[in-house]
Structure formats: structure tokens, C-alpha cells
Amino acid sequence: MLAVPAQELTGELPDPPDFAAQSEPIFVSISDIMEYRALPEYHEPDWVTSKYVEAGTLPPVAERLPKEPLVYKAANMPDGLGVYGDTMRHVIGGRPEGWNYIGGQSQGWGGIDIGMSECLTRTGPLFTIKADELEPMPNLARSWEWSEDGKELTMHLIEGAKWSDGDPFDSEDVMFFWNDNVLDPNVSPLNGATPESFGAGTTLEAIDAYTIKWTFQQAFPTQYLYTMAYGTFCPGPSHILKPAHPNYSDNTYDQYKNAFPPEYMNIPVMGAWVPVEYRPDDIIVLRRNPYYWKVDEAGHQLPYLDEMHYRLSTWADRDVQAVAGSGDFSNLEQAESYVEALRRSADDNAPARLQFGARTIGYALQMNFSANGWGQPDDRAQAVRELNRNLDFRKAVTIALDRQRLGESLVRGPFTAIYPGGLYAGTAYYDKASTVYYPYNLDAAKTLLDGLGLVDTDGNGVRNFPAGTAGGRDVEITVLANSDYGTDTNLAEGVIAQMEQLGIRVIANFQQGTARDNMSTSGQFDWQVVRQTAEMVSIVQNTAALAPTGPRVHSFHRANSDGALDLLPFEEELVTLVNKFVSTSDNAERAEIMKDYQRIFTENIYSVGLTQYPGALIINKRFANIPAGAPIFMFNWAEDNIIRERVFVPADAQGNHELHPQTLPGAPGGAGPV
Ligand code: GLA
């Protein structure tokens, strides 16, 4: 019997403090931004022509481009056509595992992989698309059509485009990605593409070199066009990767994943820049891709920027350097540094501009819901998972958290808002009336735990499991968090301190990014504090991950090694809703579905919301063509949103930052630039 009636635990959710975004996007149609078209003539930096083309080591630019390149229209460029030269100096807190993105390796984040990868469709820039025309932009897939019954989708790939080493890009690259990486259960591509990400039973086949055909179980699942964008459908260079894959070699899966370590230079890409230099804990340098397949309206091959730097430092240093002008770019997202960053960039002579957007950064405490053996828990961890699956337990944890205090411990002022969990207040599908909020109430939390038989039997201040469960020992729960980010560990420490009041001992398991990601995706955690991904912000990006719609798509509830999930009844409802959402494109119906989703999610405290706040884009003032109102995070991160291949530095503002001026990437696996 519950000692506290449920309705008394819920309460009025305070509205988030007003915080106006500092700039608004200009809303346009996709066709205002780009088209595919052959132009009468093409251009490239003079030094590429004189040093490479005229020397006979590189074909003329017109021969390197596809038949009809992707053309960015000048009228949509905030500062018009650009000029070549200069560098964007990024600073990142991650470290590269290697270059095998589709084999599951991280390149260190912060925009490296975003700049190297091109995907079938593109969604980052959609923040600037008119709401009633919202759909993914064509990219590697230049057009597509649906069969009459809506179950088949035929896509046309750009024709005649090449990888950065000159090898043709075609459907073989797409099919290698799909067959040997997504469908192969031994491979886990970075960013989590699985077969179910595209709908259970979906198949893909190549019709010819430039045509592919999807077959779906449902009619018109246009939603999957979003899944075909970053980071879930970005093929790798099959001519390089395939020979290392176990299906085509004697390699093990581990050897495949690790076959292209960070020292391997000039890995072929379809993106605008190719890695040419790597110095551990120092820097990664990328140079322009001479085969890049996008141009401006005057026929200048993109990118305008010749070089990209990624200083291997910390994420907090990214903010500091961007504000100081020794770095060029930051997604200001760690609330602890907001006050200082704002103060310094308010100066008229500040080298960088700083612009806040909507509240799209949010943190949640996620509990491991798999009681099925995922991650091989011992008896203590198994007992914790049983608790995690108990609604009274989740209620107790939620109401024992003082969210106001948690937010203010990061930064004071109007930034942070109480986050009850589920969809963010600033997103299109949010409905306050469908959001169930459980306010802070420590006494009621204690009563709930007493009711669950979790009492301190040995008088040491920590509650014990009931006799017969996990040896009746202290209730100890580990919390996994990413130590690359102060915000992640600060929030986790806040949770630890507040749980102590409740008599639960939470133990920090703070791991560096890659190790954290590996523990998380292999189910080795009791709880985790996470900065949430695009599904909670955009709903239409990463939608399959809104519920355990497949064995490996959800972040805190996955199948065991037999592929079996153990969904709770309310999770089944969420899965049904998410599948319904995917199978309709009727906006009114979608809004209703998401109201139900939000109510069931928050009523059941599927994850424990912590805080949500806005982020700010910091970019050095010398860069041009930065679109107004670019959010640091929405469908994707700002590194994609601002269309970096179109960004340039006016000639009179160019700095002397290039480390390898007038060079191009060398041969794959060879030494650096040539
Ligand atoms: C990291 C950073 C983000 C963004 C992404 C890009 O997660 O914290 O701000 O740069 O990388 O992948």
C-alpha cells in the first residue's frame, strides 16, 4: 500500500524563466538554398591549378566534379559569394579512436566527423526551413520518389562524384555501409545506426551504380528520410574499408574497427576536409578535399576554407579560446562558463560574437531498465535494475531532487529551467498540459522508499535492500557520467549529494568520453547522467530512439544477447506511439501522438529530468556567411547547421593560420599532405 496518494505528489510546473533567443533564423525553402545543376565553368584556388593540375598530378576541376554538382545559391548566402583561404580553428575535448566511423570509432567529436562525413540527406540546416515545408535536404541522395503504395522509395545518388582520393562514389559504398555494417550485428556504427532505426523489416538494394531502392513495411514512412541524415546514414569509403572487413578478409571485428588508427592519414572522405596531420594530445589538421562535389553559383568549388584545425584540449578550453580569439568556434553549452563568456564578449573589441538560442540543451538521469541481462549485471546491479523498473522508486528519486538548486549550482540567472523529463519546453511538440510534474518533496520520497521495504537496517545512514535481495546490503547505485564535461560530472555530483539525503548511496563512475560511451552502449551502468540527443529536441531526428522500438536503439533499455527486450506495459505504449508517429505525416495527428507520449513518459518518469538551458554559438568575427539564428543544437550540432563549406573569411580579414598552406591531402595511409 502506498502511504502517499499519487495525486499529492504531482504539482504545477513553473514556467521557464523568460530568455529571448538573440537572433532569429530567416525562413526559406530548400530550393532557395541549393540545387543540382551543371554550370558553364568551374573554378578552384589558383594554387591548386598551378601546383597540381598543371603539374599533371590532379585532373582539371571540371573533371573532378560530378555531372551536376550541388550548387549553393548566392541569394541565400548571408554575405554572398566567398573567397578562398584561411582556417577555422576548433578546440575539442574528445580524442580520436581512429577513422572508421561506420565501424564504430569516434573521431573526437566537436565537428571532425561532421566535416568529413556526407550522408544521404542532410538536416542540420533545417532550422532555417519554413515550418510547413519541413523535410530533409537532399545531399548524397539528390532526389527520390515513392511508389504508389508508398512502400518503396527509390533514391538517385549524385552521379560522378568522387571520394577525396578520386575513387568513384556509388551504390557500392551505400550497400557496403548497409549490408556489412548496419545489418551486421557485430558492427555498431558510430551514432548508433541499426536495422530498426529504419523500421523493422526494411530492406535496401542497389538498382544500378547511382540508384538504390528502399522497401518498407509501412506506407510512406517519410520519417526515415531524417534517419538517412547525419549520423545514421553516412557511408564510408568501401574501396578502403571493405578489404579490412571480416566478410572480405581474415580480420576479426575488432581488427576491422581498429584498422584505421588516428596515425593513418588521408582517409578518403566525401566531406569538405581530409585529415592530413595528427599529433597526439595536440592537434588534428585537415586540408581541403580536391574532389569535393559542391560549388557556389559562380562555379567555385567548395569549401572556401582551406584548412580545419582541431586542438586536442578540453571542452571548457573551447569556450575560453573562442572568447579570447585563439580559437574560432564554440558551442557554449557548459552553463558554468556562461557568465564569464557573456562578460568578455560584451566588449566591443571582443574577437568573437556570441549568440544565445533556445533552451535545447537538457540533462536527464537515466536508469538502466534492462532486467534481462544486458551488460551482465551482478546481483547488486540486478537488484538496482529491478528498483529502476519500479514506479514508486522512480517517484522517490524524482521528488528527492531539487531541480531548482541543481540548475542554480551550474549558473545563476535566467538560464536554467526545471526539467520534468520528456520533450523540452522549447520544442514544437511540447504540450505543458500533457506534462506531469513531480515537485521536490523529500519527506514523501522517504515514505515511498520505506513503503518499498528499503530501510536502514544497520543504522549506517544508508538504506538496505530487503533481506533476501542482494544480501540485504546497503543500496549502492553507480552513476555513469562523462568526465570530459564539467557539467556532466557537476550534475552527477548534485544527484549524489541529494540522494544521500534520501539514504541512497550513489557512487560516481566518471569516465572519459569514449570509455563512457562504450560502457553506456554495452549496458554497463546502473544510472547515467546524460546530455540528451536530438530525439528529445527535434522529435523528428533520431525518432526511433524515443522508445525501445528495436533491440539496440534506445539509450537505457536494450535487449540481451538473445535479442530479447523486457518492456514494461507503459514502455509498450510508448513504442506503439513512436511507431504511430513514424507512420503518419499528418501534423495534427502527430501533435496528438506526442501529447500522449509526453503524458505517459512524464507520468511514469521514464527518465528523471534534471535541467534544461539555452546554448550560445561563439564564432570569431572574421567569418562570413554564418546564418542568422543558427542554434548550437537542434536537428544536429552547429558544425552542420552553419554549412561550414559555405563559410569564408573576407580577404582583408584573413589570418595567417594555415599550417600546411598550398598543399592537398596525400595518398590514403600515406604521410600527410603533399
Ligand atoms: C561534442 C560537443 C558538441 C558538438 C558535438 C559535435 O558533443 O560537446 O558541442 O561540438 O561534439 O559532434
XYZ file of C-alpha atoms and ligand atoms in Angstrom:
686
model
C 0.000 0.000 0.000
C 1.169 3.474 -0.901
C 1.482 5.743 2.102
C 1.302 8.854 -0.105
C -1.546 9.134 -2.635
C -0.086 9.604 -6.075
C -2.002 12.753 -6.948
C -0.452 14.557 -3.989
C 2.987 14.036 -5.440
C 2.306 15.960 -8.636
C 2.163 19.731 -8.828
C 2.155 22.820 -11.003
C 5.203 23.036 -13.237
C 6.713 26.524 -13.039
C 7.171 28.185 -16.433
C 10.795 28.503 -17.502
C 12.254 31.967 -16.915
C 11.999 34.213 -19.983
C 15.104 34.059 -22.065
C 14.857 35.540 -25.542
C 16.926 33.979 -28.291
C 19.316 36.649 -29.553
C 18.713 36.125 -33.236
C 16.008 34.576 -35.352
C 16.502 32.460 -38.477
C 15.365 33.738 -41.872
C 12.882 31.098 -43.033
C 13.246 29.875 -46.611
C 12.526 26.887 -48.857
C 15.135 24.210 -49.511
C 15.140 25.233 -53.164
C 16.196 28.740 -52.095
C 19.372 27.268 -50.609
C 20.556 24.731 -53.154
C 20.003 22.842 -56.377
C 21.874 20.296 -58.535
C 22.997 21.778 -61.814
C 25.881 21.802 -64.271
C 27.499 25.230 -64.553
C 29.241 26.632 -67.643
C 32.593 26.834 -65.875
C 34.255 25.861 -62.618
C 36.972 27.442 -60.508
C 39.303 26.430 -57.714
C 42.064 28.140 -55.723
C 44.819 29.302 -58.124
C 47.466 27.293 -56.329
C 45.541 24.058 -56.903
C 45.568 24.718 -60.649
C 49.193 25.776 -60.850
C 50.752 23.317 -58.411
C 48.655 20.217 -59.112
C 46.558 20.400 -62.255
C 49.253 21.973 -64.411
C 51.858 19.621 -62.945
C 49.682 16.729 -64.078
C 49.074 15.210 -60.633
C 45.388 16.177 -60.496
C 42.707 16.233 -63.222
C 41.148 19.620 -64.020
C 38.444 20.706 -61.608
C 35.607 20.173 -64.099
C 36.610 16.508 -64.342
C 36.771 16.121 -60.587
C 33.214 17.327 -60.066
C 30.065 15.248 -60.580
C 27.961 15.763 -63.708
C 25.682 18.047 -61.764
C 27.299 19.296 -58.582
C 25.337 20.563 -55.605
C 25.133 24.331 -56.126
C 24.593 26.760 -53.239
C 22.624 29.765 -54.353
C 24.209 33.148 -53.766
C 20.960 34.848 -52.720
C 20.746 32.572 -49.687
C 24.346 33.192 -48.596
C 24.196 35.722 -45.745
C 27.298 37.535 -47.058
C 27.242 36.392 -50.671
C 29.847 34.506 -52.666
C 33.029 33.872 -50.724
C 36.765 33.828 -51.340
C 39.275 31.060 -50.718
C 41.713 30.806 -47.850
C 42.161 30.726 -44.068
C 41.368 28.173 -41.404
C 38.687 27.502 -38.826
C 40.440 26.712 -35.559
C 38.336 24.362 -33.473
C 39.222 23.216 -29.975
C 37.819 19.928 -28.736
C 37.785 17.870 -25.567
C 37.482 14.473 -27.256
C 40.261 12.282 -28.631
C 40.197 10.285 -31.865
C 39.959 6.500 -31.658
C 40.586 6.292 -35.398
C 38.872 6.988 -38.697
C 36.494 4.040 -39.016
C 33.291 5.970 -38.312
C 30.981 3.345 -39.805
C 32.898 0.637 -37.930
C 32.132 2.447 -34.671
C 35.145 4.642 -33.973
C 34.840 8.170 -32.658
C 36.988 10.846 -34.263
C 36.857 13.015 -31.125
C 33.600 14.894 -31.887
C 33.403 18.674 -31.985
C 32.665 18.602 -35.705
C 35.516 16.488 -37.085
C 33.334 13.617 -38.205
C 30.570 16.024 -39.251
C 33.026 17.766 -41.585
C 34.367 14.503 -43.004
C 31.026 12.743 -43.440
C 28.344 13.288 -46.010
C 25.073 11.460 -45.640
C 22.182 10.541 -47.939
C 20.170 13.503 -46.658
C 21.002 16.494 -44.508
C 19.083 18.023 -41.627
C 21.393 20.378 -39.684
C 20.371 23.471 -41.696
C 16.636 22.722 -41.378
C 16.351 25.240 -38.541
C 16.045 27.799 -41.347
C 13.364 25.986 -43.382
C 9.723 27.176 -43.352
C 7.755 25.020 -40.914
C 5.170 23.859 -43.473
C 7.914 22.766 -45.882
C 9.999 20.901 -43.378
C 11.676 17.824 -44.839
C 15.277 16.659 -45.060
C 17.507 18.271 -47.660
C 18.876 16.129 -50.472
C 22.605 15.500 -50.208
C 24.334 12.339 -51.484
C 20.823 11.326 -52.494
C 19.942 14.123 -54.902
C 16.315 13.140 -55.404
C 13.849 10.379 -54.567
C 10.375 9.154 -55.373
C 7.835 6.932 -53.631
C 5.988 4.060 -55.257
C 2.243 4.419 -55.499
C 1.613 2.245 -52.444
C 4.243 4.210 -50.525
C 6.250 1.142 -49.569
C 9.124 1.641 -51.971
C 11.433 4.602 -52.028
C 13.798 4.941 -54.981
C 16.741 7.270 -54.427
C 19.076 8.743 -57.017
C 22.638 9.312 -55.906
C 24.750 12.176 -57.220
C 26.361 10.924 -60.427
C 30.076 11.016 -60.996
C 31.090 12.319 -57.566
C 34.370 11.016 -56.150
C 35.921 10.313 -52.776
C 38.749 12.654 -51.807
C 41.310 10.271 -53.357
C 39.488 10.228 -56.710
C 37.739 6.858 -56.335
C 34.139 6.952 -57.620
C 31.326 7.259 -55.094
C 28.446 4.953 -55.986
C 25.891 2.490 -54.674
C 28.630 0.036 -53.724
C 29.606 2.423 -50.910
C 25.979 2.649 -49.817
C 25.475 -1.123 -49.908
C 28.710 -1.817 -48.015
C 27.537 0.519 -45.282
C 24.129 -1.138 -45.117
C 24.940 -4.827 -45.592
C 28.270 -5.128 -43.819
C 27.920 -2.533 -41.093
C 24.288 -1.681 -40.249
C 22.891 -5.181 -40.804
C 25.945 -6.941 -39.315
C 25.166 -7.330 -35.594
C 28.910 -7.435 -34.857
C 29.368 -3.869 -36.037
C 27.993 -0.820 -34.235
C 28.418 2.261 -36.409
C 29.118 5.464 -34.516
C 25.900 7.283 -33.630
C 24.011 4.029 -33.418
C 22.502 3.095 -36.806
C 20.763 -0.311 -36.505
C 18.342 -2.014 -38.932
C 15.395 -0.954 -36.756
C 16.464 2.677 -36.999
C 14.898 2.434 -40.468
C 11.883 0.375 -39.396
C 11.665 -3.345 -38.684
C 11.782 -5.404 -41.855
C 13.101 -2.597 -44.049
C 15.343 -3.671 -46.926
C 17.698 -1.785 -49.212
C 19.038 -2.810 -52.604
C 21.132 -1.291 -55.358
C 19.393 -0.936 -58.721
C 22.454 0.389 -60.503
C 25.558 2.430 -59.688
C 23.517 5.529 -58.879
C 20.117 4.170 -57.871
C 19.092 2.494 -54.635
C 15.704 1.222 -53.537
C 14.271 1.012 -50.030
C 11.355 -1.272 -49.241
C 9.393 -0.559 -46.077
C 6.674 -2.468 -44.249
C 4.605 0.699 -43.904
C 3.335 3.161 -46.485
C 5.129 6.491 -46.839
C 7.353 6.428 -43.731
C 8.846 9.803 -44.703
C 10.253 9.973 -41.211
C 13.154 7.725 -42.222
C 14.448 10.452 -44.526
C 15.657 12.043 -41.282
C 17.397 8.841 -40.255
C 19.241 8.937 -43.578
C 20.967 12.152 -42.457
C 23.865 12.541 -40.015
C 24.751 10.456 -38.033
C 22.905 7.319 -39.123
C 23.430 7.062 -42.905
C 26.848 8.402 -43.797
C 28.626 5.746 -45.903
C 32.373 5.231 -45.625
C 34.871 4.628 -48.445
C 34.150 0.987 -49.340
C 37.275 0.749 -51.506
C 39.340 1.307 -48.344
C 37.187 -0.246 -45.609
C 35.842 -3.334 -47.365
C 39.198 -5.137 -47.667
C 39.544 -4.841 -43.855
C 36.045 -6.138 -43.031
C 35.782 -9.741 -41.725
C 33.432 -10.655 -44.595
C 36.255 -9.943 -47.049
C 39.398 -10.656 -45.000
C 40.812 -12.746 -42.159
C 40.356 -9.843 -39.757
C 38.354 -10.120 -36.562
C 35.673 -7.500 -35.950
C 37.999 -5.764 -33.501
C 40.723 -5.615 -36.108
C 38.261 -4.171 -38.607
C 37.101 -1.492 -36.197
C 40.683 -0.520 -35.391
C 42.237 -0.896 -38.847
C 42.496 2.870 -39.411
C 44.092 4.350 -36.275
C 44.494 8.125 -35.816
C 48.025 7.924 -37.282
C 46.544 6.715 -40.594
C 46.472 9.881 -42.703
C 44.411 10.957 -45.710
C 41.485 8.597 -45.160
C 39.179 9.195 -48.152
C 36.089 11.252 -47.358
C 33.099 12.714 -49.169
C 33.207 15.708 -46.784
C 34.936 19.002 -47.418
C 38.149 18.340 -45.453
C 40.571 15.401 -45.181
C 42.750 14.648 -42.126
C 46.409 15.172 -43.039
C 48.148 15.552 -39.689
C 47.686 14.125 -36.211
C 49.770 14.891 -33.140
C 48.514 13.069 -30.031
C 47.034 15.428 -27.405
C 47.954 18.339 -29.610
C 46.186 18.774 -32.939
C 44.408 17.235 -35.914
C 44.760 19.193 -39.159
C 42.503 18.710 -42.183
C 43.034 20.141 -45.679
C 40.543 20.850 -48.445
C 39.167 17.875 -50.373
C 40.158 18.421 -54.029
C 37.214 16.280 -55.166
C 34.535 17.993 -53.092
C 31.284 17.927 -55.034
C 29.648 21.176 -54.013
C 30.136 24.569 -55.654
C 28.833 28.105 -55.397
C 26.687 29.697 -58.087
C 29.730 31.139 -59.852
C 31.224 27.652 -60.100
C 33.817 27.957 -57.327
C 34.476 24.534 -55.913
C 33.849 24.494 -52.177
C 34.925 24.652 -49.396
C 36.107 28.241 -49.216
C 38.195 27.473 -46.113
C 41.403 25.624 -46.996
C 42.156 24.157 -43.593
C 40.480 22.983 -40.391
C 42.174 22.663 -37.018
C 41.073 20.642 -34.035
C 43.202 21.430 -31.000
C 43.082 18.444 -28.671
C 42.371 20.146 -25.366
C 39.240 20.287 -23.186
C 35.666 21.339 -23.916
C 35.889 24.102 -21.324
C 39.012 25.378 -23.091
C 36.997 25.551 -26.323
C 34.825 28.257 -24.722
C 37.804 30.098 -23.265
C 39.771 30.099 -26.523
C 36.807 31.060 -28.696
C 36.025 34.027 -26.456
C 39.705 35.035 -26.334
C 40.165 34.722 -30.098
C 42.830 31.993 -30.081
C 40.102 29.567 -31.180
C 37.381 30.340 -33.702
C 34.315 28.338 -32.748
C 32.473 27.027 -29.739
C 29.102 25.667 -28.828
C 28.765 27.344 -25.449
C 26.941 24.533 -23.678
C 28.518 24.151 -20.237
C 26.461 26.542 -18.165
C 29.271 27.033 -15.644
C 31.139 29.290 -18.070
C 28.183 31.407 -19.259
C 28.664 34.425 -17.024
C 32.348 34.828 -17.844
C 31.822 34.217 -21.578
C 28.998 36.771 -21.688
C 31.021 39.346 -19.802
C 34.024 39.033 -22.096
C 32.106 39.005 -25.344
C 30.077 42.113 -24.384
C 33.215 44.198 -25.055
C 33.059 45.980 -28.447
C 36.584 44.826 -29.184
C 35.828 41.199 -28.380
C 37.166 38.970 -31.172
C 34.115 36.694 -31.240
C 30.360 37.112 -31.455
C 28.208 35.182 -29.052
C 24.554 34.419 -29.708
C 22.183 32.568 -27.454
C 19.450 30.361 -28.912
C 16.522 28.464 -27.406
C 16.736 26.008 -24.486
C 17.896 22.977 -26.429
C 20.468 21.613 -24.001
C 18.948 19.250 -21.465
C 20.212 16.717 -18.970
C 18.490 13.668 -17.580
C 19.218 10.920 -15.133
C 18.579 7.683 -16.985
C 18.105 4.416 -15.152
C 19.009 1.093 -16.688
C 15.665 -0.601 -17.427
C 17.057 -3.902 -18.692
C 16.376 -6.698 -16.220
C 17.191 -9.158 -18.991
C 20.950 -9.419 -18.589
C 22.047 -6.579 -20.896
C 25.567 -5.660 -19.767
C 25.797 -8.699 -17.475
C 24.848 -7.215 -14.094
C 25.890 -8.919 -10.837
C 23.289 -9.498 -8.096
C 23.577 -5.954 -6.733
C 23.260 -4.373 -10.181
C 20.360 -6.687 -10.993
C 18.598 -5.616 -7.778
C 19.111 -1.983 -8.781
C 17.562 -2.644 -12.175
C 14.508 -4.156 -10.501
C 14.239 -0.962 -8.465
C 14.700 1.176 -11.567
C 11.711 -0.601 -13.087
C 9.540 0.235 -10.068
C 7.461 3.390 -10.433
C 7.412 4.189 -6.710
C 11.181 4.030 -6.683
C 11.436 6.414 -9.628
C 8.926 8.720 -7.953
C 11.012 8.753 -4.809
C 14.179 9.595 -6.711
C 12.465 12.314 -8.730
C 10.883 14.104 -5.793
C 14.083 13.857 -3.787
C 15.791 16.037 -6.409
C 15.655 19.782 -6.002
C 15.912 20.799 -9.657
C 15.925 24.493 -8.951
C 19.035 24.053 -6.849
C 20.648 21.710 -9.366
C 20.246 24.308 -12.120
C 21.476 27.147 -9.963
C 24.512 25.161 -8.928
C 25.618 25.417 -12.576
C 24.794 29.057 -13.179
C 22.608 31.701 -11.579
C 20.297 33.849 -13.637
C 17.583 33.176 -16.183
C 19.376 30.333 -17.993
C 18.390 27.046 -16.405
C 14.817 25.818 -16.108
C 13.276 22.962 -14.180
C 13.134 19.973 -16.500
C 10.406 17.471 -15.620
C 11.641 14.989 -18.245
C 10.379 14.160 -21.719
C 10.149 16.688 -24.531
C 11.747 20.088 -23.955
C 9.546 23.114 -23.305
C 11.015 24.946 -26.289
C 10.260 22.269 -28.882
C 7.415 22.236 -31.387
C 5.688 19.155 -29.931
C 5.811 20.192 -26.270
C 2.478 20.497 -24.506
C 2.528 21.717 -20.943
C -0.919 20.324 -20.149
C 0.346 16.837 -21.040
C 3.384 17.137 -18.810
C 3.173 15.543 -15.387
C 5.445 17.192 -12.867
C 6.508 15.804 -9.502
C 7.897 18.682 -7.411
C 10.551 18.391 -4.732
C 9.247 16.645 -1.623
C 11.942 14.864 0.346
C 9.669 13.623 3.123
C 7.282 11.970 0.696
C 10.273 10.436 -1.081
C 11.415 8.834 2.165
C 7.945 7.473 2.817
C 7.873 5.924 -0.636
C 11.172 4.111 -0.059
C 10.020 2.904 3.357
C 6.971 1.510 1.577
C 9.262 -0.431 -0.750
C 10.962 -2.077 2.224
C 14.162 -0.130 1.689
C 15.062 0.762 5.262
C 18.335 1.354 7.048
C 18.582 -1.912 8.967
C 22.176 -1.488 10.153
C 21.988 2.158 11.232
C 24.797 3.450 8.997
C 22.645 6.100 7.335
C 22.194 4.131 4.123
C 19.043 2.173 3.356
C 19.409 -1.561 2.861
C 17.924 -3.893 0.306
C 15.217 -6.080 1.895
C 16.549 -9.321 3.370
C 16.889 -11.819 0.543
C 17.683 -9.178 -2.089
C 21.365 -8.555 -2.892
C 22.273 -9.938 0.528
C 20.337 -7.172 2.303
C 23.335 -4.917 1.734
C 23.370 -1.107 1.534
C 21.557 0.265 -1.500
C 24.535 1.349 -3.564
C 23.996 2.629 -7.072
C 26.657 3.739 -9.521
C 26.125 6.747 -11.748
C 27.981 6.879 -15.033
C 28.939 10.317 -16.352
C 31.270 11.796 -18.955
C 34.311 13.318 -17.270
C 35.191 15.298 -20.414
C 32.457 17.751 -19.410
C 32.376 19.623 -16.100
C 28.614 19.991 -16.446
C 28.060 16.243 -16.654
C 30.079 15.469 -13.545
C 28.769 18.523 -11.651
C 25.186 17.415 -12.226
C 26.053 13.835 -11.311
C 27.653 15.108 -8.102
C 24.496 17.089 -7.399
C 22.464 13.900 -7.787
C 24.853 12.022 -5.493
C 24.552 14.680 -2.772
C 20.757 14.872 -2.975
C 20.390 11.065 -2.932
C 22.402 10.953 0.271
C 19.526 12.858 1.941
C 17.278 10.053 0.817
C 19.550 7.378 2.256
C 20.794 6.029 -1.048
C 24.488 5.795 -1.659
C 25.258 6.804 -5.215
C 28.794 6.170 -6.354
C 30.437 8.187 -9.104
C 31.596 6.276 -12.145
C 33.110 9.138 -14.111
C 34.733 8.022 -17.335
C 36.453 9.815 -20.181
C 34.182 10.204 -23.248
C 34.965 7.126 -25.306
C 35.096 4.824 -22.296
C 31.810 6.284 -21.071
C 30.184 5.750 -24.448
C 31.374 2.151 -24.547
C 30.095 1.389 -21.031
C 26.803 3.053 -21.833
C 26.137 1.285 -25.128
C 27.145 -2.058 -23.638
C 24.730 -1.658 -20.725
C 27.352 -1.401 -18.003
C 25.658 1.151 -15.815
C 23.024 1.392 -13.085
C 22.236 5.052 -13.683
C 23.723 7.577 -16.055
C 23.607 11.351 -16.227
C 23.471 12.356 -19.878
C 23.194 15.373 -22.084
C 20.342 14.192 -24.278
C 20.447 13.706 -28.032
C 18.358 15.041 -30.903
C 15.180 12.972 -30.396
C 14.198 14.997 -27.329
C 14.790 18.318 -29.094
C 13.628 17.811 -32.650
C 11.446 14.689 -32.207
C 11.810 14.027 -35.950
C 15.560 13.361 -35.765
C 16.525 10.045 -34.152
C 12.813 9.354 -33.605
C 13.251 5.582 -33.272
C 15.260 6.244 -30.092
C 12.289 7.894 -28.316
C 11.367 4.411 -27.073
C 12.889 0.920 -27.301
C 11.497 0.376 -30.813
C 14.270 -2.105 -31.591
C 16.774 -4.232 -29.678
C 19.602 -1.673 -29.817
C 18.049 1.733 -30.493
C 17.312 3.067 -27.021
C 19.831 4.572 -24.631
C 18.812 2.900 -21.372
C 16.761 -0.116 -22.321
C 18.241 -2.648 -24.719
C 17.963 -6.322 -25.483
C 20.134 -9.062 -24.003
C 22.396 -11.199 -26.162
C 19.370 -13.231 -27.338
C 17.850 -10.072 -28.731
C 15.028 -10.115 -26.189
C 13.640 -6.929 -24.642
C 11.678 -6.915 -21.384
C 9.419 -3.916 -21.886
C 7.130 -2.684 -19.126
C 3.493 -2.083 -20.119
C 3.931 1.700 -20.309
C 7.022 1.199 -22.481
C 4.938 -0.896 -24.864
C 2.580 2.072 -25.082
C 5.476 4.414 -25.844
C 6.751 2.064 -28.556
C 3.293 1.955 -30.120
C 3.070 5.738 -30.063
C 6.505 6.201 -31.620
C 5.667 3.701 -34.368
C 2.382 5.519 -34.966
C 4.230 8.823 -35.149
C 6.612 7.400 -37.742
C 3.807 6.024 -39.876
C 1.903 9.282 -40.280
C 2.917 12.616 -41.667
C -0.306 14.331 -40.641
C 0.863 17.172 -38.400
C -2.268 17.395 -36.273
C -2.193 13.652 -35.637
C 1.497 13.814 -34.806
C 0.901 16.568 -32.278
C -1.757 14.424 -30.552
C 0.538 11.395 -30.519
C 3.287 13.404 -28.903
C 0.897 14.690 -26.227
C 0.179 11.084 -25.278
C 3.877 10.287 -25.410
C 4.690 13.194 -23.117
C 1.958 12.290 -20.627
C 2.938 8.622 -20.422
C 6.633 9.467 -20.315
C 6.393 12.055 -17.546
C 3.674 10.272 -15.546
C 5.889 7.196 -15.428
C 9.107 9.175 -15.016
C 10.729 7.244 -17.815
C 13.846 9.251 -17.214
C 14.422 11.748 -14.459
C 14.700 15.246 -15.924
C 17.362 17.424 -14.326
C 17.791 20.773 -16.052
C 17.406 22.433 -19.441
C 19.013 25.634 -20.666
C 19.978 27.551 -23.819
C 23.321 27.307 -25.567
C 25.191 30.022 -27.439
C 27.151 29.896 -30.641
C 30.523 31.632 -30.391
C 32.250 32.394 -33.695
C 35.181 34.649 -34.431
C 34.036 37.867 -36.082
C 36.223 37.368 -39.146
C 33.963 34.597 -40.527
C 31.260 35.430 -43.058
C 28.154 33.516 -44.198
C 27.114 32.438 -40.703
C 23.299 32.082 -40.949
C 21.177 34.124 -38.542
C 19.641 32.256 -35.645
C 21.774 29.131 -36.023
C 21.124 27.035 -32.905
C 24.040 25.158 -31.381
C 21.836 22.063 -31.327
C 18.560 21.103 -32.935
C 18.428 18.522 -35.747
C 22.206 18.436 -35.478
C 25.046 20.415 -33.951
C 26.037 23.877 -35.143
C 29.040 22.472 -37.019
C 26.491 21.115 -39.508
C 23.859 23.833 -39.082
C 26.066 26.704 -40.265
C 27.023 24.894 -43.532
C 30.750 25.238 -42.969
C 31.646 24.525 -46.601
C 29.980 27.875 -47.432
C 31.637 29.845 -44.629
C 34.534 32.113 -45.620
C 36.848 34.829 -44.405
C 36.929 38.066 -46.456
C 40.374 38.681 -47.948
C 41.190 41.675 -45.755
C 40.305 39.742 -42.601
C 42.234 36.553 -43.334
C 44.718 35.450 -40.710
C 47.941 33.568 -41.096
C 46.676 30.357 -39.561
C 47.289 27.663 -42.176
C 49.863 25.099 -41.071
C 50.158 23.477 -44.497
C 49.458 26.267 -46.977
C 49.057 25.344 -50.617
C 49.023 21.599 -50.016
C 46.444 18.895 -50.652
C 45.893 15.545 -48.943
C 48.295 12.770 -49.975
C 47.574 9.115 -50.724
C 45.351 7.178 -48.268
C 47.549 5.819 -45.478
C 50.489 7.825 -46.770
C 52.350 10.526 -44.894
C 50.446 13.787 -44.529
C 49.766 16.471 -47.079
C 51.653 16.800 -50.374
C 30.535 17.377 -28.839
C 30.376 18.808 -28.342
C 29.223 19.481 -29.060
C 29.388 19.351 -30.540
C 29.480 17.890 -30.898
C 29.626 17.689 -32.362
O 29.481 16.585 -28.389
O 30.136 18.835 -26.959
O 29.167 20.841 -28.717
O 30.545 20.040 -30.930
O 30.590 17.308 -30.233
O 29.636 16.323 -32.652
